[in-house]
Amino acid sequence: MKELVIGNLVAKVPIIQGGMGVGISLHRLASAVAREGGIGVISAAQPGFRESDFASNVREANMRALAREIKLAKEQAEGGIIGVNIMVAMKGYEDFVRCSIEAGADLIISGAGLPMDLPKLAAGSDVKLAPIVSSAKAAKVILSRWAKQTDTTADLVVIEGPKAGGHLGFKAEEVAGYTDEMMDEEIKRIIEVVKGFEERYNKKIPVVFGGGVYTREDIDHCFDLGLDGVQMATRFVATEECDADINFKMAYVNAKKEDIQIVKSPVGMPGRAIRNDFIRRTEAGKDPIERCYGCLARCNPAEIPYCISQALFKAANGDTDNALIFCGENAYRVDKITTVKEIFKELTGK
Protein backbone atom coordinates (compact mmCIF):
# COMPACT_ATOMS: atom_id res chain seq x y z
CA MET A 1 0.00 0.00 0.00
CA LYS A 2 1.11 3.53 -0.72
CA GLU A 3 1.58 6.15 1.99
CA LEU A 4 -1.02 8.81 2.67
CA VAL A 5 0.71 12.20 2.66
CA ILE A 6 -1.13 15.20 4.10
CA GLY A 7 1.29 18.11 3.93
CA ASN A 8 4.07 17.23 6.35
CA LEU A 9 2.08 14.36 7.86
CA VAL A 10 2.89 10.92 6.48
CA ALA A 11 0.74 7.91 7.32
CA LYS A 12 2.58 4.73 6.32
CA VAL A 13 -0.76 3.00 5.80
CA PRO A 14 -3.50 4.99 3.96
CA ILE A 15 -6.22 4.12 6.45
CA ILE A 16 -8.01 6.69 8.59
CA GLN A 17 -10.02 5.31 11.50
CA GLY A 18 -13.39 7.05 11.45
CA GLY A 19 -14.35 9.11 14.46
CA MET A 20 -17.13 7.48 16.47
CA GLY A 21 -18.95 9.22 19.29
CA VAL A 22 -19.98 9.15 22.02
CA GLY A 23 -17.09 7.41 23.78
CA ILE A 24 -16.44 4.81 21.06
CA SER A 25 -13.24 6.23 19.60
CA LEU A 26 -11.13 7.92 22.25
CA HIS A 27 -7.41 7.68 23.00
CA ARG A 28 -7.08 3.89 23.26
CA LEU A 29 -8.44 3.15 19.80
CA ALA A 30 -6.95 6.21 18.13
CA SER A 31 -3.45 5.58 19.45
CA ALA A 32 -3.59 1.88 18.53
CA VAL A 33 -4.45 2.77 14.91
CA ALA A 34 -1.74 5.40 14.81
CA ARG A 35 0.86 2.93 16.08
CA GLU A 36 0.07 0.65 13.13
CA GLY A 37 0.78 3.47 10.69
CA GLY A 38 -2.77 4.64 10.06
CA ILE A 39 -4.43 7.83 11.31
CA GLY A 40 -6.24 7.47 14.63
CA VAL A 41 -9.24 9.72 15.22
CA ILE A 42 -10.91 10.82 18.46
CA SER A 43 -14.55 11.86 18.37
CA ALA A 44 -15.29 15.28 19.89
CA ALA A 45 -18.93 14.32 20.46
CA GLN A 46 -19.48 14.65 24.23
CA PRO A 47 -16.09 13.24 25.30
CA GLY A 48 -16.63 14.40 28.86
CA PHE A 49 -19.76 12.36 29.54
CA ARG A 50 -17.98 10.31 32.20
CA GLU A 51 -16.56 13.34 34.03
CA SER A 52 -17.92 13.72 37.57
CA ASP A 53 -19.17 17.25 36.90
CA PHE A 54 -20.55 16.62 33.42
CA ALA A 55 -24.22 17.10 34.32
CA SER A 56 -23.61 20.50 35.90
CA ASN A 57 -20.65 21.67 33.83
CA VAL A 58 -21.04 20.23 30.33
CA ARG A 59 -18.78 22.59 28.38
CA GLU A 60 -15.85 22.50 30.79
CA ALA A 61 -16.13 18.73 31.26
CA ASN A 62 -16.05 18.21 27.50
CA MET A 63 -13.08 20.50 26.93
CA ARG A 64 -11.13 18.95 29.79
CA ALA A 65 -11.82 15.41 28.59
CA LEU A 66 -11.10 16.17 24.92
CA ALA A 67 -7.77 17.78 25.75
CA ARG A 68 -6.85 14.82 27.96
CA GLU A 69 -7.85 12.25 25.30
CA ILE A 70 -5.82 14.00 22.59
CA LYS A 71 -2.75 14.27 24.81
CA LEU A 72 -2.99 10.63 25.90
CA ALA A 73 -3.40 9.52 22.30
CA LYS A 74 -0.39 11.55 21.20
CA GLU A 75 1.70 10.12 24.04
CA GLN A 76 0.73 6.54 23.17
CA ALA A 77 0.80 6.88 19.36
CA GLU A 78 4.59 6.41 19.16
CA GLY A 79 4.92 9.25 16.70
CA GLY A 80 1.77 8.36 14.76
CA ILE A 81 -0.90 10.77 13.56
CA ILE A 82 -3.89 11.73 15.72
CA GLY A 83 -6.94 13.52 14.38
CA VAL A 84 -10.21 14.74 15.87
CA ASN A 85 -13.64 14.45 14.28
CA ILE A 86 -15.79 17.49 15.10
CA MET A 87 -19.43 17.75 14.06
CA VAL A 88 -20.49 21.17 12.78
CA ALA A 89 -23.94 20.52 14.28
CA MET A 90 -22.56 20.52 17.83
CA LYS A 91 -23.12 23.49 20.10
CA GLY A 92 -19.78 25.10 20.93
CA TYR A 93 -18.20 23.94 17.66
CA GLU A 94 -15.63 26.75 17.83
CA ASP A 95 -14.58 25.71 21.33
CA PHE A 96 -14.00 22.10 20.23
CA VAL A 97 -11.86 23.28 17.32
CA ARG A 98 -9.72 25.53 19.49
CA CYS A 99 -9.40 22.87 22.20
CA SER A 100 -8.23 20.30 19.64
CA ILE A 101 -5.59 22.66 18.31
CA GLU A 102 -4.33 23.65 21.75
CA ALA A 103 -4.11 20.00 22.83
CA GLY A 104 -1.91 19.15 19.85
CA ALA A 105 -4.18 17.37 17.37
CA ASP A 106 -2.52 16.83 13.99
CA LEU A 107 -5.71 16.88 11.95
CA ILE A 108 -9.32 18.07 12.25
CA ILE A 109 -11.97 16.23 10.23
CA SER A 110 -15.31 18.00 10.21
CA GLY A 111 -18.77 17.14 8.91
CA ALA A 112 -22.42 16.73 10.01
CA GLY A 113 -22.96 20.11 8.40
CA LEU A 114 -20.73 22.26 6.22
CA PRO A 115 -17.55 23.42 8.04
CA MET A 116 -17.55 26.83 6.34
CA ASP A 117 -15.60 28.70 9.03
CA LEU A 118 -13.06 26.03 9.96
CA PRO A 119 -10.02 27.77 8.38
CA LYS A 120 -10.80 31.00 10.23
CA LEU A 121 -11.04 29.15 13.53
CA ALA A 122 -7.75 27.34 12.89
CA ALA A 123 -5.87 30.39 11.57
CA GLY A 124 -2.29 30.61 12.82
CA SER A 125 -2.03 26.92 13.71
CA ASP A 126 -0.32 24.02 11.97
CA VAL A 127 -3.30 21.68 12.27
CA LYS A 128 -4.40 20.07 9.01
CA LEU A 129 -8.03 20.56 7.96
CA ALA A 130 -10.33 18.07 6.26
CA PRO A 131 -13.97 18.71 5.39
CA ILE A 132 -16.32 15.73 5.04
CA VAL A 133 -18.42 15.78 1.87
CA SER A 134 -20.86 13.44 0.16
CA SER A 135 -21.17 15.22 -3.18
CA ALA A 136 -19.18 17.25 -5.68
CA LYS A 137 -21.58 20.13 -5.04
CA ALA A 138 -20.76 20.17 -1.31
CA ALA A 139 -17.02 19.94 -2.03
CA LYS A 140 -17.20 22.91 -4.38
CA VAL A 141 -19.29 25.01 -1.98
CA ILE A 142 -16.95 24.40 0.97
CA LEU A 143 -13.66 24.82 -0.87
CA SER A 144 -14.91 27.93 -2.69
CA ARG A 145 -15.92 29.50 0.63
CA TRP A 146 -12.55 28.69 2.18
CA ALA A 147 -10.77 30.22 -0.80
CA LYS A 148 -12.89 33.37 -0.67
CA GLN A 149 -12.77 33.86 3.09
CA THR A 150 -9.17 33.00 3.92
CA ASP A 151 -7.45 32.29 0.58
CA THR A 152 -6.68 28.77 1.79
CA THR A 153 -7.84 25.30 0.88
CA ALA A 154 -8.22 21.88 2.45
CA ASP A 155 -5.29 19.67 3.38
CA LEU A 156 -7.42 16.56 2.90
CA VAL A 157 -10.95 15.84 1.70
CA VAL A 158 -12.96 12.98 3.22
CA ILE A 159 -15.84 11.58 1.18
CA GLU A 160 -18.50 9.66 3.10
CA GLY A 161 -20.87 7.46 1.12
CA PRO A 162 -24.36 6.16 1.94
CA LYS A 163 -23.04 2.91 3.46
CA ALA A 164 -21.31 4.76 6.30
CA GLY A 165 -22.26 4.52 9.95
CA GLY A 166 -23.69 7.23 12.15
CA HIS A 167 -25.03 10.37 10.51
CA LEU A 168 -25.25 10.38 6.73
CA GLY A 169 -24.94 13.28 4.31
CA PHE A 170 -27.87 12.01 2.26
CA LYS A 171 -31.62 12.25 2.51
CA ALA A 172 -33.23 9.11 3.94
CA GLU A 173 -34.99 8.37 0.67
CA GLU A 174 -31.71 8.62 -1.24
CA VAL A 175 -29.86 6.01 0.76
CA ALA A 176 -31.75 2.91 -0.36
CA GLY A 177 -31.49 3.70 -4.05
CA TYR A 178 -27.92 4.93 -4.12
CA THR A 179 -25.88 2.28 -5.93
CA ASP A 180 -22.16 1.59 -5.77
CA GLU A 181 -21.89 2.71 -9.38
CA MET A 182 -23.55 6.03 -8.54
CA MET A 183 -21.12 6.56 -5.69
CA ASP A 184 -18.13 5.71 -7.88
CA GLU A 185 -19.17 8.36 -10.38
CA GLU A 186 -19.70 10.93 -7.62
CA ILE A 187 -16.25 10.14 -6.22
CA LYS A 188 -14.74 10.87 -9.63
CA ARG A 189 -16.61 14.19 -9.79
CA ILE A 190 -15.41 15.14 -6.31
CA ILE A 191 -11.81 14.32 -7.26
CA GLU A 192 -12.16 16.63 -10.28
CA VAL A 193 -13.44 19.46 -8.07
CA VAL A 194 -10.51 18.97 -5.71
CA LYS A 195 -8.03 18.97 -8.61
CA GLY A 196 -9.13 22.50 -9.47
CA PHE A 197 -8.14 23.70 -6.02
CA GLU A 198 -4.90 21.70 -6.14
CA GLU A 199 -3.94 23.64 -9.25
CA ARG A 200 -5.05 26.95 -7.77
CA TYR A 201 -2.97 26.48 -4.61
CA ASN A 202 -0.18 24.36 -6.11
CA LYS A 203 -0.51 21.66 -3.47
CA LYS A 204 -1.57 18.05 -3.30
CA ILE A 205 -4.95 17.56 -1.61
CA PRO A 206 -5.45 13.85 -0.97
CA VAL A 207 -8.98 12.49 -1.14
CA VAL A 208 -10.12 9.49 0.89
CA PHE A 209 -13.40 7.59 0.96
CA GLY A 210 -15.36 6.03 3.78
CA GLY A 211 -18.63 4.13 3.84
CA GLY A 212 -18.75 0.39 3.31
CA VAL A 213 -14.97 -0.05 3.01
CA TYR A 214 -14.33 -3.39 4.69
CA THR A 215 -11.81 -5.55 2.81
CA ARG A 216 -8.51 -5.17 0.98
CA GLU A 217 -10.47 -5.51 -2.24
CA ASP A 218 -12.58 -2.51 -1.24
CA ILE A 219 -9.43 -0.52 -0.60
CA ASP A 220 -7.92 -1.51 -3.94
CA HIS A 221 -11.14 -0.45 -5.67
CA CYS A 222 -10.79 2.98 -4.05
CA PHE A 223 -7.25 3.26 -5.40
CA ASP A 224 -8.52 2.31 -8.86
CA LEU A 225 -10.95 5.25 -8.69
CA GLY A 226 -8.05 7.62 -8.07
CA LEU A 227 -8.48 7.96 -4.31
CA ASP A 228 -5.50 8.33 -1.98
CA GLY A 229 -6.80 6.33 0.95
CA VAL A 230 -9.83 5.14 2.90
CA GLN A 231 -11.68 5.83 6.12
CA MET A 232 -12.87 2.83 8.12
CA ALA A 233 -14.83 2.83 11.37
CA THR A 234 -17.04 -0.25 11.68
CA ARG A 235 -14.09 -2.63 11.42
CA PHE A 236 -12.43 -1.10 14.46
CA VAL A 237 -15.37 -1.35 16.88
CA ALA A 238 -15.02 -5.01 17.84
CA THR A 239 -11.38 -4.69 18.83
CA GLU A 240 -9.77 -5.02 22.22
CA GLU A 241 -8.51 -1.44 21.93
CA CYS A 242 -11.86 0.18 21.11
CA ASP A 243 -12.98 2.48 23.94
CA ALA A 244 -16.57 1.18 23.95
CA ASP A 245 -18.10 -1.22 26.48
CA ILE A 246 -17.90 -4.92 25.61
CA ASN A 247 -21.71 -5.03 25.23
CA PHE A 248 -21.48 -2.43 22.45
CA LYS A 249 -18.82 -4.48 20.70
CA MET A 250 -20.87 -7.66 21.04
CA ALA A 251 -23.88 -5.91 19.51
CA TYR A 252 -21.82 -5.75 16.32
CA VAL A 253 -20.64 -9.34 16.63
CA ASN A 254 -24.20 -10.58 17.11
CA ALA A 255 -25.89 -8.34 14.54
CA LYS A 256 -27.52 -9.86 11.47
CA LYS A 257 -27.84 -8.10 8.13
CA GLU A 258 -31.54 -7.52 8.66
CA ASP A 259 -30.86 -5.82 12.01
CA ILE A 260 -29.16 -2.83 10.39
CA GLN A 261 -31.44 0.03 9.42
CA ILE A 262 -31.75 3.75 8.76
CA VAL A 263 -33.06 5.84 11.65
CA LYS A 264 -34.10 9.46 12.08
CA SER A 265 -31.70 11.39 14.29
CA PRO A 266 -32.41 14.56 16.30
CA VAL A 267 -29.36 16.01 14.52
CA GLY A 268 -31.64 16.37 11.51
CA MET A 269 -29.93 13.75 9.37
CA PRO A 270 -30.65 10.10 8.76
CA GLY A 271 -28.33 7.67 10.51
CA ARG A 272 -27.56 3.97 10.36
CA ALA A 273 -27.89 1.85 13.49
CA ILE A 274 -28.55 -1.65 14.79
CA ARG A 275 -32.23 -2.33 15.41
CA ASN A 276 -32.98 -2.95 19.09
CA ASP A 277 -35.60 -2.28 21.75
CA PHE A 278 -34.70 1.42 21.80
CA ILE A 279 -35.42 1.87 18.10
CA ARG A 280 -38.69 -0.04 18.40
CA ARG A 281 -39.77 2.30 21.23
CA THR A 282 -38.88 5.46 19.33
CA GLU A 283 -40.81 4.21 16.33
CA ALA A 284 -43.86 3.76 18.53
CA GLY A 285 -43.55 7.09 20.35
CA LYS A 286 -41.27 9.56 22.05
CA ASP A 287 -38.57 8.17 24.33
CA PRO A 288 -38.52 10.02 27.68
CA ILE A 289 -35.85 12.75 27.81
CA GLU A 290 -34.23 12.86 31.23
CA ARG A 291 -32.50 16.21 30.71
CA CYS A 292 -31.00 18.42 27.99
CA TYR A 293 -27.24 18.28 27.61
CA GLY A 294 -27.03 21.19 25.19
CA CYS A 295 -25.11 19.17 22.62
CA LEU A 296 -26.70 20.42 19.38
CA ALA A 297 -26.79 23.95 18.03
CA ARG A 298 -30.35 23.40 16.81
CA CYS A 299 -32.41 21.15 19.02
CA ASN A 300 -35.77 21.58 20.74
CA PRO A 301 -36.31 18.85 23.38
CA ALA A 302 -40.06 19.34 23.04
CA GLU A 303 -39.98 18.31 19.39
CA ILE A 304 -37.35 15.57 19.08
CA PRO A 305 -38.22 11.84 19.39
CA TYR A 306 -35.34 11.17 21.81
CA CYS A 307 -32.19 12.75 23.23
CA ILE A 308 -29.30 11.61 21.10
CA SER A 309 -26.72 12.29 23.81
CA GLN A 310 -28.67 10.21 26.32
CA ALA A 311 -29.02 7.39 23.78
CA LEU A 312 -25.31 7.42 22.92
CA PHE A 313 -24.17 7.62 26.55
CA LYS A 314 -26.07 4.41 27.21
CA ALA A 315 -24.50 2.81 24.13
CA ALA A 316 -20.96 3.59 25.24
CA ASN A 317 -21.72 2.35 28.75
CA GLY A 318 -23.10 -0.97 27.49
CA ASP A 319 -26.85 -0.49 28.09
CA THR A 320 -27.46 -1.62 24.54
CA ASP A 321 -31.19 -2.37 24.87
CA ASN A 322 -31.83 1.29 25.69
CA ALA A 323 -29.27 2.85 23.38
CA LEU A 324 -28.71 4.07 19.86
CA ILE A 325 -26.07 1.75 18.39
CA PHE A 326 -24.66 3.51 15.36
CA CYS A 327 -22.94 1.29 12.80
CA GLY A 328 -21.93 1.00 9.16
CA GLU A 329 -23.78 -1.12 6.63
CA ASN A 330 -21.26 -3.94 7.02
CA ALA A 331 -21.52 -4.28 10.81
CA TYR A 332 -23.16 -7.70 10.39
CA ARG A 333 -19.91 -8.98 8.86
CA VAL A 334 -18.10 -8.48 12.18
CA ASP A 335 -18.02 -11.93 13.79
CA LYS A 336 -15.46 -11.75 16.61
CA ILE A 337 -13.47 -9.54 18.92
CA THR A 338 -10.03 -8.97 17.44
CA THR A 339 -7.20 -6.43 17.66
CA VAL A 340 -6.21 -3.37 15.67
CA LYS A 341 -2.93 -5.07 14.79
CA GLU A 342 -4.72 -8.09 13.33
CA ILE A 343 -6.98 -5.89 11.21
CA PHE A 344 -4.00 -4.00 9.79
CA LYS A 345 -2.22 -7.28 9.15
CA GLU A 346 -5.22 -8.57 7.20
CA LEU A 347 -5.65 -5.37 5.20
CA THR A 348 -2.00 -4.75 4.40
CA GLY A 349 -0.80 -8.35 4.12
CA LYS A 350 2.10 -7.56 6.46
mmCIF file of C-alpha atoms in Angstrom, residues 21-152:
data_model
loop_
_atom_site.group_PDB
_atom_site.id
_atom_site.type_symbol
_atom_site.label_atom_id
_atom_site.label_comp_id
_atom_site.label_asym_id
_atom_site.label_seq_id
_atom_site.Cartn_x
_atom_site.Cartn_y
_atom_site.Cartn_z
ATOM 1 C CA GLY A 21 -18.953 9.219 19.286
ATOM 2 C CA VAL A 22 -19.983 9.153 22.024
ATOM 3 C CA GLY A 23 -17.085 7.411 23.781
ATOM 4 C CA ILE A 24 -16.438 4.811 21.063
ATOM 5 C CA SER A 25 -13.235 6.227 19.598
ATOM 6 C CA LEU A 26 -11.129 7.916 22.247
ATOM 7 C CA HIS A 27 -7.411 7.677 22.995
ATOM 8 C CA ARG A 28 -7.077 3.892 23.256
ATOM 9 C CA LEU A 29 -8.443 3.145 19.799
ATOM 10 C CA ALA A 30 -6.953 6.210 18.125
ATOM 11 C CA SER A 31 -3.447 5.577 19.451
ATOM 12 C CA ALA A 32 -3.593 1.884 18.527
ATOM 13 C CA VAL A 33 -4.455 2.769 14.912
ATOM 14 C CA ALA A 34 -1.736 5.403 14.808
ATOM 15 C CA ARG A 35 0.861 2.927 16.082
ATOM 16 C CA GLU A 36 0.070 0.651 13.133
ATOM 17 C CA GLY A 37 0.776 3.472 10.691
ATOM 18 C CA GLY A 38 -2.772 4.644 10.063
ATOM 19 C CA ILE A 39 -4.434 7.827 11.314
ATOM 20 C CA GLY A 40 -6.241 7.468 14.635
ATOM 21 C CA VAL A 41 -9.243 9.718 15.223
ATOM 22 C CA ILE A 42 -10.910 10.820 18.457
ATOM 23 C CA SER A 43 -14.549 11.863 18.368
ATOM 24 C CA ALA A 44 -15.288 15.277 19.886
ATOM 25 C CA ALA A 45 -18.932 14.324 20.464
ATOM 26 C CA GLN A 46 -19.477 14.649 24.227
ATOM 27 C CA PRO A 47 -16.088 13.237 25.297
ATOM 28 C CA GLY A 48 -16.634 14.401 28.860
ATOM 29 C CA PHE A 49 -19.760 12.363 29.544
ATOM 30 C CA ARG A 50 -17.984 10.308 32.195
ATOM 31 C CA GLU A 51 -16.559 13.341 34.026
ATOM 32 C CA SER A 52 -17.918 13.723 37.570
ATOM 33 C CA ASP A 53 -19.172 17.254 36.898
ATOM 34 C CA PHE A 54 -20.549 16.622 33.422
ATOM 35 C CA ALA A 55 -24.223 17.100 34.325
ATOM 36 C CA SER A 56 -23.612 20.502 35.898
ATOM 37 C CA ASN A 57 -20.645 21.673 33.826
ATOM 38 C CA VAL A 58 -21.036 20.231 30.327
ATOM 39 C CA ARG A 59 -18.779 22.589 28.381
ATOM 40 C CA GLU A 60 -15.849 22.499 30.788
ATOM 41 C CA ALA A 61 -16.128 18.732 31.262
ATOM 42 C CA ASN A 62 -16.053 18.215 27.502
ATOM 43 C CA MET A 63 -13.077 20.504 26.931
ATOM 44 C CA ARG A 64 -11.132 18.945 29.792
ATOM 45 C CA ALA A 65 -11.824 15.412 28.589
ATOM 46 C CA LEU A 66 -11.102 16.170 24.922
ATOM 47 C CA ALA A 67 -7.773 17.783 25.747
ATOM 48 C CA ARG A 68 -6.847 14.816 27.956
ATOM 49 C CA GLU A 69 -7.850 12.254 25.298
ATOM 50 C CA ILE A 70 -5.821 14.004 22.592
ATOM 51 C CA LYS A 71 -2.746 14.269 24.807
ATOM 52 C CA LEU A 72 -2.988 10.628 25.898
ATOM 53 C CA ALA A 73 -3.405 9.517 22.297
ATOM 54 C CA LYS A 74 -0.394 11.547 21.203
ATOM 55 C CA GLU A 75 1.702 10.117 24.043
ATOM 56 C CA GLN A 76 0.729 6.537 23.167
ATOM 57 C CA ALA A 77 0.799 6.880 19.363
ATOM 58 C CA GLU A 78 4.591 6.410 19.156
ATOM 59 C CA GLY A 79 4.923 9.254 16.700
ATOM 60 C CA GLY A 80 1.768 8.363 14.765
ATOM 61 C CA ILE A 81 -0.900 10.773 13.559
ATOM 62 C CA ILE A 82 -3.887 11.727 15.720
ATOM 63 C CA GLY A 83 -6.936 13.518 14.379
ATOM 64 C CA VAL A 84 -10.207 14.738 15.875
ATOM 65 C CA ASN A 85 -13.644 14.446 14.278
ATOM 66 C CA ILE A 86 -15.795 17.488 15.104
ATOM 67 C CA MET A 87 -19.429 17.747 14.056
ATOM 68 C CA VAL A 88 -20.492 21.165 12.782
ATOM 69 C CA ALA A 89 -23.937 20.525 14.277
ATOM 70 C CA MET A 90 -22.558 20.523 17.829
ATOM 71 C CA LYS A 91 -23.121 23.487 20.101
ATOM 72 C CA GLY A 92 -19.775 25.099 20.929
ATOM 73 C CA TYR A 93 -18.198 23.944 17.655
ATOM 74 C CA GLU A 94 -15.635 26.748 17.828
ATOM 75 C CA ASP A 95 -14.580 25.705 21.330
ATOM 76 C CA PHE A 96 -14.004 22.104 20.230
ATOM 77 C CA VAL A 97 -11.861 23.278 17.316
ATOM 78 C CA ARG A 98 -9.717 25.525 19.495
ATOM 79 C CA CYS A 99 -9.397 22.873 22.203
ATOM 80 C CA SER A 100 -8.232 20.299 19.640
ATOM 81 C CA ILE A 101 -5.590 22.665 18.307
ATOM 82 C CA GLU A 102 -4.327 23.646 21.755
ATOM 83 C CA ALA A 103 -4.106 19.998 22.832
ATOM 84 C CA GLY A 104 -1.908 19.150 19.849
ATOM 85 C CA ALA A 105 -4.181 17.368 17.368
ATOM 86 C CA ASP A 106 -2.517 16.832 13.989
ATOM 87 C CA LEU A 107 -5.710 16.879 11.954
ATOM 88 C CA ILE A 108 -9.318 18.067 12.251
ATOM 89 C CA ILE A 109 -11.965 16.233 10.232
ATOM 90 C CA SER A 110 -15.310 18.002 10.210
ATOM 91 C CA GLY A 111 -18.766 17.136 8.909
ATOM 92 C CA ALA A 112 -22.416 16.733 10.006
ATOM 93 C CA GLY A 113 -22.959 20.109 8.398
ATOM 94 C CA LEU A 114 -20.726 22.264 6.219
ATOM 95 C CA PRO A 115 -17.554 23.424 8.037
ATOM 96 C CA MET A 116 -17.552 26.827 6.343
ATOM 97 C CA ASP A 117 -15.602 28.697 9.030
ATOM 98 C CA LEU A 118 -13.063 26.028 9.962
ATOM 99 C CA PRO A 119 -10.023 27.768 8.380
ATOM 100 C CA LYS A 120 -10.798 30.999 10.233
ATOM 101 C CA LEU A 121 -11.044 29.147 13.528
ATOM 102 C CA ALA A 122 -7.753 27.337 12.886
ATOM 103 C CA ALA A 123 -5.873 30.387 11.567
ATOM 104 C CA GLY A 124 -2.291 30.610 12.815
ATOM 105 C CA SER A 125 -2.034 26.921 13.711
ATOM 106 C CA ASP A 126 -0.317 24.024 11.973
ATOM 107 C CA VAL A 127 -3.301 21.680 12.265
ATOM 108 C CA LYS A 128 -4.396 20.071 9.007
ATOM 109 C CA LEU A 129 -8.029 20.557 7.964
ATOM 110 C CA ALA A 130 -10.327 18.065 6.260
ATOM 111 C CA PRO A 131 -13.972 18.711 5.395
ATOM 112 C CA ILE A 132 -16.316 15.731 5.041
ATOM 113 C CA VAL A 133 -18.416 15.782 1.866
ATOM 114 C CA SER A 134 -20.859 13.444 0.162
ATOM 115 C CA SER A 135 -21.166 15.215 -3.184
ATOM 116 C CA ALA A 136 -19.175 17.253 -5.684
ATOM 117 C CA LYS A 137 -21.577 20.131 -5.036
ATOM 118 C CA ALA A 138 -20.758 20.168 -1.312
ATOM 119 C CA ALA A 139 -17.021 19.940 -2.025
ATOM 120 C CA LYS A 140 -17.200 22.915 -4.385
ATOM 121 C CA VAL A 141 -19.287 25.008 -1.980
ATOM 122 C CA ILE A 142 -16.950 24.402 0.967
ATOM 123 C CA LEU A 143 -13.656 24.825 -0.870
ATOM 124 C CA SER A 144 -14.907 27.926 -2.688
ATOM 125 C CA ARG A 145 -15.916 29.500 0.630
ATOM 126 C CA TRP A 146 -12.548 28.690 2.183
ATOM 127 C CA ALA A 147 -10.771 30.225 -0.799
ATOM 128 C CA LYS A 148 -12.894 33.374 -0.671
ATOM 129 C CA GLN A 149 -12.765 33.865 3.093
ATOM 130 C CA THR A 150 -9.168 33.000 3.915
ATOM 131 C CA ASP A 151 -7.454 32.294 0.576
ATOM 132 C CA THR A 152 -6.675 28.771 1.787
#
